[in-house]
CSV table of C-alpha atoms in Angstrom, one decimal:
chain,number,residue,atom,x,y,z
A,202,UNK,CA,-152.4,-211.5,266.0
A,203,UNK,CA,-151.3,-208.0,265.6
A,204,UNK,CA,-147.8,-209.1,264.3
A,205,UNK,CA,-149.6,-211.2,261.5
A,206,UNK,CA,-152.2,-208.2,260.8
A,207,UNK,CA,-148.6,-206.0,260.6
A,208,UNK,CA,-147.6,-208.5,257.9
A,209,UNK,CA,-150.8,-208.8,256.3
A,210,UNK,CA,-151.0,-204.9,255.7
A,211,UNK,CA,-146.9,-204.7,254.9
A,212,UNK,CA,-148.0,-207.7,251.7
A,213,UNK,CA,-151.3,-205.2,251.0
A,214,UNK,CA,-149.0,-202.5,250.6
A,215,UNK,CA,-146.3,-203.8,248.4
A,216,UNK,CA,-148.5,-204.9,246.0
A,217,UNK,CA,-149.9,-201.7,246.0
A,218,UNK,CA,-147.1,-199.9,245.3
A,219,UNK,CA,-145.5,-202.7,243.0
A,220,UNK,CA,-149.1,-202.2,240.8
A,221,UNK,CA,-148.6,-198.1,240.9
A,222,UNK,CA,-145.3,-198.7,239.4
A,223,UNK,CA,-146.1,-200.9,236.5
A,224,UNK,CA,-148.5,-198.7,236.0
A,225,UNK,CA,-146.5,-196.0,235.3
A,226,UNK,CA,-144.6,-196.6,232.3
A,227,UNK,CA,-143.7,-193.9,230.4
A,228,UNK,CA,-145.5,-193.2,227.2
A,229,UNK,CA,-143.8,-191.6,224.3
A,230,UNK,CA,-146.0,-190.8,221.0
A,231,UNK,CA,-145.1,-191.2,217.4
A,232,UNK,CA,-147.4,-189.7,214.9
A,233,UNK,CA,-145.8,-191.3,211.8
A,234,UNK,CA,-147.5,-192.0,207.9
A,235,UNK,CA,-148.0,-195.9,208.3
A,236,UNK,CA,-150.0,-195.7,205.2
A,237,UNK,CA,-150.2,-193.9,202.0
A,238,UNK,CA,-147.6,-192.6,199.1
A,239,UNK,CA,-145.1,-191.4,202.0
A,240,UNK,CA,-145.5,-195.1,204.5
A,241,UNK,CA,-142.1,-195.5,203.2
A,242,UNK,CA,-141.0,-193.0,205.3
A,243,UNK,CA,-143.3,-194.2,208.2
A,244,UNK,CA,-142.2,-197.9,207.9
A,245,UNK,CA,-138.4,-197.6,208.3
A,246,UNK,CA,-138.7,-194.7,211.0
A,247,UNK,CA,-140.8,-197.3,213.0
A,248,UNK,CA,-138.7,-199.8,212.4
A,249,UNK,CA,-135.8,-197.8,214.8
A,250,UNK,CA,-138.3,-196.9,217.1
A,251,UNK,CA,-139.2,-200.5,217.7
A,252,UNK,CA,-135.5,-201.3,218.7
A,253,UNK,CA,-135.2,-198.6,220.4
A,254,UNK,CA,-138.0,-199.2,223.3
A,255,UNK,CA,-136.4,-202.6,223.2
A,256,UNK,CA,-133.2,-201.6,223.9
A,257,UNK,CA,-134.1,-198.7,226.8
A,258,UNK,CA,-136.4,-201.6,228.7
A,259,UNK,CA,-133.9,-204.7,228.7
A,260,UNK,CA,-131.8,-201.8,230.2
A,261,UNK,CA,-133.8,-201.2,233.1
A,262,UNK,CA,-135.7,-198.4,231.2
A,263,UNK,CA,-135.9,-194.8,232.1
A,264,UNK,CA,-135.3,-194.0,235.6
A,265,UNK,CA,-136.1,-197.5,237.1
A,266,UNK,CA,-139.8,-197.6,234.3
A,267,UNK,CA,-140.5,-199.3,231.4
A,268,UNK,CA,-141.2,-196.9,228.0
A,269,UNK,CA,-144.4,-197.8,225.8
A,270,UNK,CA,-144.8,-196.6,223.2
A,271,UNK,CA,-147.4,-195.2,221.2
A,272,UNK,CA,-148.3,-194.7,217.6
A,273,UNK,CA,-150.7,-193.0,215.6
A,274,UNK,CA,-151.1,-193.0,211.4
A,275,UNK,CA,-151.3,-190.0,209.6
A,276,UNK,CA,-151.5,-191.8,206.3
A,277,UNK,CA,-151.4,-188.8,203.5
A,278,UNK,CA,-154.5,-186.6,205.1
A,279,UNK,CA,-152.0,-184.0,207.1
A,280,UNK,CA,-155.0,-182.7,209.3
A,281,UNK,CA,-155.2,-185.9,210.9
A,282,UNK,CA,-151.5,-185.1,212.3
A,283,UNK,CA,-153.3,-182.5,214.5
A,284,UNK,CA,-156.2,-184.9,216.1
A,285,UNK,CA,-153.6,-187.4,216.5
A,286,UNK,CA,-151.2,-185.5,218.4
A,287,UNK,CA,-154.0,-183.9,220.6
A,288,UNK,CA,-155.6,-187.6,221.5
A,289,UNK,CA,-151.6,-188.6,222.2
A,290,UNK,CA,-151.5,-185.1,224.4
A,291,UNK,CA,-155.3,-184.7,225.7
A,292,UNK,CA,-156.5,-188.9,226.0
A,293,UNK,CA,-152.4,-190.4,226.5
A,294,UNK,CA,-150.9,-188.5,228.4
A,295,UNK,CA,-147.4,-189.2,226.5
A,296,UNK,CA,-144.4,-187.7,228.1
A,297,UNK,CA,-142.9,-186.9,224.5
A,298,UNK,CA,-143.4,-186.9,220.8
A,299,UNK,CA,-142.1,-187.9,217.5
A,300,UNK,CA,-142.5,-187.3,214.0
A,301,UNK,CA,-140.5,-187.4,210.4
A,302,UNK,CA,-141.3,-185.8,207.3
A,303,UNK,CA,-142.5,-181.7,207.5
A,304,UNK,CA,-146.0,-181.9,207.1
A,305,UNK,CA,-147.1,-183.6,210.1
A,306,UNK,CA,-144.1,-182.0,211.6
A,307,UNK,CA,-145.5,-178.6,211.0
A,308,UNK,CA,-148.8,-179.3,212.7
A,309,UNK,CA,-147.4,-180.8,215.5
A,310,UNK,CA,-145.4,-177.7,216.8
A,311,UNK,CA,-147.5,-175.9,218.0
A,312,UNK,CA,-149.6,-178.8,220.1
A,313,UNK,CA,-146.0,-179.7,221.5
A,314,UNK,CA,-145.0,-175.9,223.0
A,315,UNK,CA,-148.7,-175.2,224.0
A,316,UNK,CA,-148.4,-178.4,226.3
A,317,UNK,CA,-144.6,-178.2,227.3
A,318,UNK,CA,-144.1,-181.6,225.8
A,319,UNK,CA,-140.6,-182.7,224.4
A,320,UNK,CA,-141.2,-183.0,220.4
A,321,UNK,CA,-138.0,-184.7,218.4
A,322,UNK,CA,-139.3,-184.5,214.5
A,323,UNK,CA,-136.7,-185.6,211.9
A,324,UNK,CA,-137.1,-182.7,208.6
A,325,UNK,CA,-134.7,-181.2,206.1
A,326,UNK,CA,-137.1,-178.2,207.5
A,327,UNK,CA,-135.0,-176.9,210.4
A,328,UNK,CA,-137.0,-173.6,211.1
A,329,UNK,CA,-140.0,-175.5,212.6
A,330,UNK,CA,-137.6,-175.9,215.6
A,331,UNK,CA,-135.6,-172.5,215.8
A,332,UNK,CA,-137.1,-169.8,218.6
A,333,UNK,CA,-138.9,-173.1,220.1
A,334,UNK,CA,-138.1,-174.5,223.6
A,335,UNK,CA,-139.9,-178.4,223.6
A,336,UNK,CA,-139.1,-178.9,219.6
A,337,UNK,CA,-136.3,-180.3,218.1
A,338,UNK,CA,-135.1,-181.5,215.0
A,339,UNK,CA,-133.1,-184.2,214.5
A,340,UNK,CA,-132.2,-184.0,211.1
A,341,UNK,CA,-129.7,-182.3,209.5
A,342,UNK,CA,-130.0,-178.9,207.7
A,343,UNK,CA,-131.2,-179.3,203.8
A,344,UNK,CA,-129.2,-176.1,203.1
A,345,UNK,CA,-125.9,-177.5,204.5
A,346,UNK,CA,-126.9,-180.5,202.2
A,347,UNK,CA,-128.0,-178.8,198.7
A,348,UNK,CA,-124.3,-176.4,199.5
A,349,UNK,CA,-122.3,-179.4,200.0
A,350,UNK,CA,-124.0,-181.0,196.8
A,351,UNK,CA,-123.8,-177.9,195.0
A,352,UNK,CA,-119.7,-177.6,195.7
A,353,UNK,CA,-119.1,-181.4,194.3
A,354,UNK,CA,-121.6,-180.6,190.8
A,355,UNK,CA,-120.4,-177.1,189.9
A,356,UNK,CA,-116.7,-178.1,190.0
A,357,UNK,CA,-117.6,-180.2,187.5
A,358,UNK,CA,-120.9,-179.0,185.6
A,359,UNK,CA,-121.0,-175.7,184.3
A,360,UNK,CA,-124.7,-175.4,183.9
A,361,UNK,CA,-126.6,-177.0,186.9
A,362,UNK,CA,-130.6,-177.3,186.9
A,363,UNK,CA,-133.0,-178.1,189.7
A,364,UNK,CA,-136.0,-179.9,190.1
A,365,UNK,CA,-137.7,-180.4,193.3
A,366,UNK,CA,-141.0,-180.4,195.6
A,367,UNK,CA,-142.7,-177.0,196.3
A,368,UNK,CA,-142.0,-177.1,200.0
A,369,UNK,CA,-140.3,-174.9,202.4
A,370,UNK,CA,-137.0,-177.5,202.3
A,371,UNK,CA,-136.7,-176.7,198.6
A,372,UNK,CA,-136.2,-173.1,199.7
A,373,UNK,CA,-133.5,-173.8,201.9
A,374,UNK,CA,-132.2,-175.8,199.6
A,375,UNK,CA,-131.5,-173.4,197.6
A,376,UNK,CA,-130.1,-170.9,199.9
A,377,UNK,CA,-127.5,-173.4,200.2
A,378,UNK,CA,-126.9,-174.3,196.5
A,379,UNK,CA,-126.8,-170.4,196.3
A,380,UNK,CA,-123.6,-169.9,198.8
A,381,UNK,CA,-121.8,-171.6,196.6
A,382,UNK,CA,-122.8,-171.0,192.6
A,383,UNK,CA,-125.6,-170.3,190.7
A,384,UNK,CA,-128.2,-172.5,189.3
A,385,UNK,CA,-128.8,-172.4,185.3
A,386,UNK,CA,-132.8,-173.3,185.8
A,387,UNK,CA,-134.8,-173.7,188.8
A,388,UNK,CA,-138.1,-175.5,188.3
A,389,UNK,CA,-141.0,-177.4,191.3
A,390,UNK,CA,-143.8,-179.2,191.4
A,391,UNK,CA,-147.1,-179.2,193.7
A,392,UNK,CA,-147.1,-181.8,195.9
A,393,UNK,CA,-149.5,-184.3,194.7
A,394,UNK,CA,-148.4,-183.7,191.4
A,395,UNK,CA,-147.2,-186.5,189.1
A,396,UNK,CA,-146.7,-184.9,185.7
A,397,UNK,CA,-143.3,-183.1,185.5
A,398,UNK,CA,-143.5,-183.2,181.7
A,399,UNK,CA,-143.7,-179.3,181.1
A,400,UNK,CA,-140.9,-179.0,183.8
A,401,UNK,CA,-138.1,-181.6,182.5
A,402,UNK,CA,-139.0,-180.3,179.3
A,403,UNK,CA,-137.8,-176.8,179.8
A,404,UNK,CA,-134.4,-178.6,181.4
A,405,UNK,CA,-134.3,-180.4,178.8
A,406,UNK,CA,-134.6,-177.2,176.7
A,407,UNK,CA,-131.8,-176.1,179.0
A,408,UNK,CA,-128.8,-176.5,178.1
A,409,UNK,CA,-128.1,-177.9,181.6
A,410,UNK,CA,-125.4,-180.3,182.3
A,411,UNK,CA,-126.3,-181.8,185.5
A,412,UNK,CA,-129.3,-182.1,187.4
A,413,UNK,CA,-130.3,-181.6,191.4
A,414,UNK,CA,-133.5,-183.5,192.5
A,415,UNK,CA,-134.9,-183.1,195.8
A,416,UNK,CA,-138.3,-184.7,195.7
A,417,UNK,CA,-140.3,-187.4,198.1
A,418,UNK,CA,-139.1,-190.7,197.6
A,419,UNK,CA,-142.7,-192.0,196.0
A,420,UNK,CA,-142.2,-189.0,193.8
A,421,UNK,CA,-138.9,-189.6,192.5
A,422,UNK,CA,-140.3,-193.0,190.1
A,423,UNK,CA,-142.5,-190.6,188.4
A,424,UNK,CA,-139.6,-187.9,187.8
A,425,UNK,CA,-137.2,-191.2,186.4
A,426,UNK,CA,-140.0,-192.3,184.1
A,427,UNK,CA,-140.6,-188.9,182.7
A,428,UNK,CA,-136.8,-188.3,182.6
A,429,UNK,CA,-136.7,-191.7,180.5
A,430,UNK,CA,-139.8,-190.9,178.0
A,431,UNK,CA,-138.1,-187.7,177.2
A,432,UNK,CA,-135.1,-188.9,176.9
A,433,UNK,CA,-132.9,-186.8,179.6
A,434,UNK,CA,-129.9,-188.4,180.5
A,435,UNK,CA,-128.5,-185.9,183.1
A,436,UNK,CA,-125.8,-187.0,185.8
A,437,UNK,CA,-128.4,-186.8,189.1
A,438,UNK,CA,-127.1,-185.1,192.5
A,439,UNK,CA,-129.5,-186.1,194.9
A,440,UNK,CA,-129.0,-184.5,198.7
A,441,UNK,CA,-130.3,-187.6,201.6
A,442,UNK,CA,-129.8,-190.2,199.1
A,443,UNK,CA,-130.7,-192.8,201.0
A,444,UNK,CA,-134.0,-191.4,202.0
A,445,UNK,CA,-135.1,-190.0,199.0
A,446,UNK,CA,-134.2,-190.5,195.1
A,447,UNK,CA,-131.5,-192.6,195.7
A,448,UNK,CA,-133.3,-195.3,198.1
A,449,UNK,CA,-132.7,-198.6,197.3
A,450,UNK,CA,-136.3,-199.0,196.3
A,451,UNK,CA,-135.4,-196.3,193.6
A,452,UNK,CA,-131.7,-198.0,192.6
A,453,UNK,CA,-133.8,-201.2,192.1
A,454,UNK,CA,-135.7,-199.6,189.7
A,455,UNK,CA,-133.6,-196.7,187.9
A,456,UNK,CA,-130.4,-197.8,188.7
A,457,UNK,CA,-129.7,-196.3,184.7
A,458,UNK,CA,-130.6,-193.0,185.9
A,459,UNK,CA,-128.1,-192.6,189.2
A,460,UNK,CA,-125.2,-193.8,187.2
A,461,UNK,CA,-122.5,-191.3,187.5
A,462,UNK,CA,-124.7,-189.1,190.1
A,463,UNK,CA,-123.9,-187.3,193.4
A,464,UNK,CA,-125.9,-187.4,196.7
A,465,UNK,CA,-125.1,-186.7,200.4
A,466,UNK,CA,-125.6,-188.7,203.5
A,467,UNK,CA,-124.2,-188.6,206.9
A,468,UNK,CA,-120.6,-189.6,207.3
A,469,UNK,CA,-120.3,-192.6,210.2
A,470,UNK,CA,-118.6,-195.8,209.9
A,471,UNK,CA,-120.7,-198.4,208.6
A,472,UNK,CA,-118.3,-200.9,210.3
A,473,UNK,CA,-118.9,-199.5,213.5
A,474,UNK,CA,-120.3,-202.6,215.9
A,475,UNK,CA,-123.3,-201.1,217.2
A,476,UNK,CA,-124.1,-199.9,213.1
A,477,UNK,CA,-123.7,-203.3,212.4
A,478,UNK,CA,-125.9,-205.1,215.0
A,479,UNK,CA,-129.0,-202.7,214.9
A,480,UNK,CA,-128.7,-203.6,211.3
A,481,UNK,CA,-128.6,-207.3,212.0
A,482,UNK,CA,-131.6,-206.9,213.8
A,483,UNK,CA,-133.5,-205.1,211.7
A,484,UNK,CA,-132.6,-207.9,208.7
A,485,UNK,CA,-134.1,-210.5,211.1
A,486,UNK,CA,-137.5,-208.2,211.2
A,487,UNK,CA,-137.5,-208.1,207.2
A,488,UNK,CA,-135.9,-204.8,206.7
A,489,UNK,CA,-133.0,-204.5,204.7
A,490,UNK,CA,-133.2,-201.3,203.4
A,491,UNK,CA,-133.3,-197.7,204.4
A,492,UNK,CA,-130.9,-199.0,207.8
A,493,UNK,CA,-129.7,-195.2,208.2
A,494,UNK,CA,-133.3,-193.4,208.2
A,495,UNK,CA,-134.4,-196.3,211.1
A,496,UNK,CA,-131.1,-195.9,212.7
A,497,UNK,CA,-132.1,-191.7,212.8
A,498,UNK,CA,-135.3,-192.5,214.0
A,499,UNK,CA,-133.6,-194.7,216.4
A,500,UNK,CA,-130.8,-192.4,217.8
A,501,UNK,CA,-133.7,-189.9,218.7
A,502,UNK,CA,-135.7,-192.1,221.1
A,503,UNK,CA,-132.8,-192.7,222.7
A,504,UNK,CA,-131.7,-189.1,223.1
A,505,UNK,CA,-134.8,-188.6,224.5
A,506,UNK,CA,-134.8,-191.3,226.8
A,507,UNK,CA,-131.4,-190.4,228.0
A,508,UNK,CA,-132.6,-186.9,228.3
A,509,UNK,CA,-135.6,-187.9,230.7
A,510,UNK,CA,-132.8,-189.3,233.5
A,511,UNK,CA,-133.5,-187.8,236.6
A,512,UNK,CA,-136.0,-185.3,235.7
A,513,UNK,CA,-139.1,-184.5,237.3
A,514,UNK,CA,-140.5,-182.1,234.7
A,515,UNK,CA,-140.5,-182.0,231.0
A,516,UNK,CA,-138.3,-178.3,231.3
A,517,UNK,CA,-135.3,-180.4,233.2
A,518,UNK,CA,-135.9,-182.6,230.0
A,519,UNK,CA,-135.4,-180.1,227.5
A,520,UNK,CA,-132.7,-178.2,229.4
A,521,UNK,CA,-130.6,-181.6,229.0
A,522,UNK,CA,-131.8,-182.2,225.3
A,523,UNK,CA,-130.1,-178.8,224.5
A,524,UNK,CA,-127.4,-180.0,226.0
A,525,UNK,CA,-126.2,-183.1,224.4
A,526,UNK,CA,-122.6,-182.0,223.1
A,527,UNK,CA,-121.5,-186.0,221.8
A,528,UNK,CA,-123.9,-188.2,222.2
A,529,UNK,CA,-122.9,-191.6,220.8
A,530,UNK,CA,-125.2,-192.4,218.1
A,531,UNK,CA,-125.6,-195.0,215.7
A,532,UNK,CA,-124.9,-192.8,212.8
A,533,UNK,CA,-122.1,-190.8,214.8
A,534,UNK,CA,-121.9,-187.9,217.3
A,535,UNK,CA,-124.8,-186.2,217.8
A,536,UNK,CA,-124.9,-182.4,219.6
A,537,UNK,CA,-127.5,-179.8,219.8
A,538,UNK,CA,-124.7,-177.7,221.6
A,539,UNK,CA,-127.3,-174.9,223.6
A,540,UNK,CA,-129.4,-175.0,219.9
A,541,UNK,CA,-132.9,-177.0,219.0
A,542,UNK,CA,-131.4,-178.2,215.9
A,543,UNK,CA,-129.0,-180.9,215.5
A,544,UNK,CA,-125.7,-180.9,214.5
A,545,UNK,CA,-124.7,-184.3,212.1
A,546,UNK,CA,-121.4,-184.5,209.8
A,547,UNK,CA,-122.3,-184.9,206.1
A,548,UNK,CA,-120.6,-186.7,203.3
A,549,UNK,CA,-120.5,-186.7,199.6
A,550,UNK,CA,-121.4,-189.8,197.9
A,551,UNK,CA,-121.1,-191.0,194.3
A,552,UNK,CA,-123.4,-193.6,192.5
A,553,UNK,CA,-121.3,-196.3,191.0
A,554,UNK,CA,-121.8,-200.1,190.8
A,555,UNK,CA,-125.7,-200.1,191.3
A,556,UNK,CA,-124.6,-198.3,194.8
A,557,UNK,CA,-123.7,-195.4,196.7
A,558,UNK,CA,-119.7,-195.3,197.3
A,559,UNK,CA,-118.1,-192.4,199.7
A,560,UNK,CA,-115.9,-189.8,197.6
């Protein structure tokens, strides 16, 4: 009798414990724009994620525990990126946090350090992350871009204009064009905005030669179709092609208008295997565009994840975040090397035959 009572409470207990453990997935948050002028963004940085939690729980997920994860829509009213974030903290519980895009990115910084919780936002606004400990940005640095751009137009163009989003990227952008040369007109837009008309008519006025636009993708059909009607015909150097004015989406419609234009982009190997197969999968969930902004968004779960082995605190987390010297991503190696920004190689592109080519 006592033997069977033994067994009885032995079965009581395992299911006990095997409950506790389901239970205790981790969570990860990702406040993303799912609708709105910038869901493009939202969509294909989704996308990753998605494949990402896959991946980590057919591989036994983090320390012996499934991930979940959980996402909340910003849509294009930024205040909402702070009640989002504080229901994922306050209400959730999540163990970390993603973003893209610097608005919501920018709100959720603070939230992240106040709570010690591990925040990975992907922004050409790396300054959001410097003096931080829980934020990182896992995106590479719009002024490395805009010099790199800058270097391939002005050996070419003598007079180089600008055009781009009044944001805090567009400043860095032009710290880096200004390493490097001097720009002939420099000219913005609010965003919200969708008139440019005074603005490309003073390049126009210009005497510019070439032209660098650095504007939300949504925001780059109404700079084409302005650029059309006034008949401006400059060769376009576009920094994140891919992600912004030179997005498939965008080549589908004004392929006319990136002919013989410049843009930057991270430099992997497209034929790498695992580049290949994440792209493969993502074809056979409907997406066949933007791979490299899901395969970012991917890469960054997965540092996280990798970064939450064998911790029991989120500061053992972010200790081994900072760490990461060459991590094998999908887009190539990835390091923070002691910093809270990353490090990612970048590449000069060129436009030709209705798509982007490496120099």
């Amino acid at each position: 009798m006592n033997l069977k009572v033994s067994w009885m409470f032995l079965l009581f207990v395992l299911l006990i414990t095997g409950c506790n453990s389901e239970a205790k997935a981790y969570k990860f948050g990702a406040v993303l724009p799912l609708t709105g002028n910038n869901a493009f963004y939202g969509e294909y940085a989704k996308a990753g994620i998605d494949l990402a939690v896959e991946d980590i729980n057919n591989n036994g997920g983090i320390n012996g525990r499934l991930l979940e994860m959980l996402y909340e829509d910003v849509g294009t009213d930024q205040t909402k990126a702070a009640s989002s974030t504080k229901k994922l903290i306050d209400i959730d519980s999540v163990d970390a946090l993603f973003t893209i895009t610097t608005p919501p990115a920018a709100v959720m910084v603070s939230l992240a350090e106040e709570s010690n919780t591990p925040f990975i936002y992907g922004s050409s606004t790396s300054s959001l992350a410097v003096g931080k400990k829980y934020t990182f940005n896992d995106y590479p640095s719009m002024a490395d871009n805009c010099e790199l751009l800058m270097s391939a137009a002005s050996g070419v163009h003598g007079k180089v204009a600008f055009f781009g989003t009044n944001a805090e990227f567009t400043q860095l952008c032009k710290e880096g064009i200004e390493r490097v040369g001097t720009l002939n007109l420099f000219e913005m837009y609010t965003p919200g905005d969708t008139d440019f008309r005074v603005q490309f008519t003073k390049i126009k006025s210009s005497e510019s030669t070439a032209l660098i636009l650095l504007a939300f993708a949504g925001d780059c059909d109404h700079a084409f179709k302005q650029m059309q009607e006034l008949g401006i015909s400059l060769p376009v150097y576009t920094p994140l092609a891919l992600i912004t004015c030179g997005s498939q989406e965008r080549i589908d419609k004004y392929s006319d208008m990136l002919k013989g234009g410049f843009g930057t982009d991270l430099a992997f190997n497209p034929e790498d295997e695992k580049y290949v197969e994440f792209k493969r999968r993502l074809g056979e969930r409907g997406r066949t565009t933007e791979i490299q902004g899901s395969a970012i968004a991917y890469d960054s779960v997965m540092e996280m994840a990798d970064s939450y082995k064998d911790c029991k605190d989120t500061d053992c987390v972010v200790d081994n975040l900072r760490k990461l010297t060459e991590y094998d991503g999908l887009l190539g190696t990835i390091g923070y090397n002691g910093k809270q920004t990353v490090e990612r190689q970048l590449r000069v592109i060129k436009f030709k035959d209705r798509g982007w080519k490496s120099v």
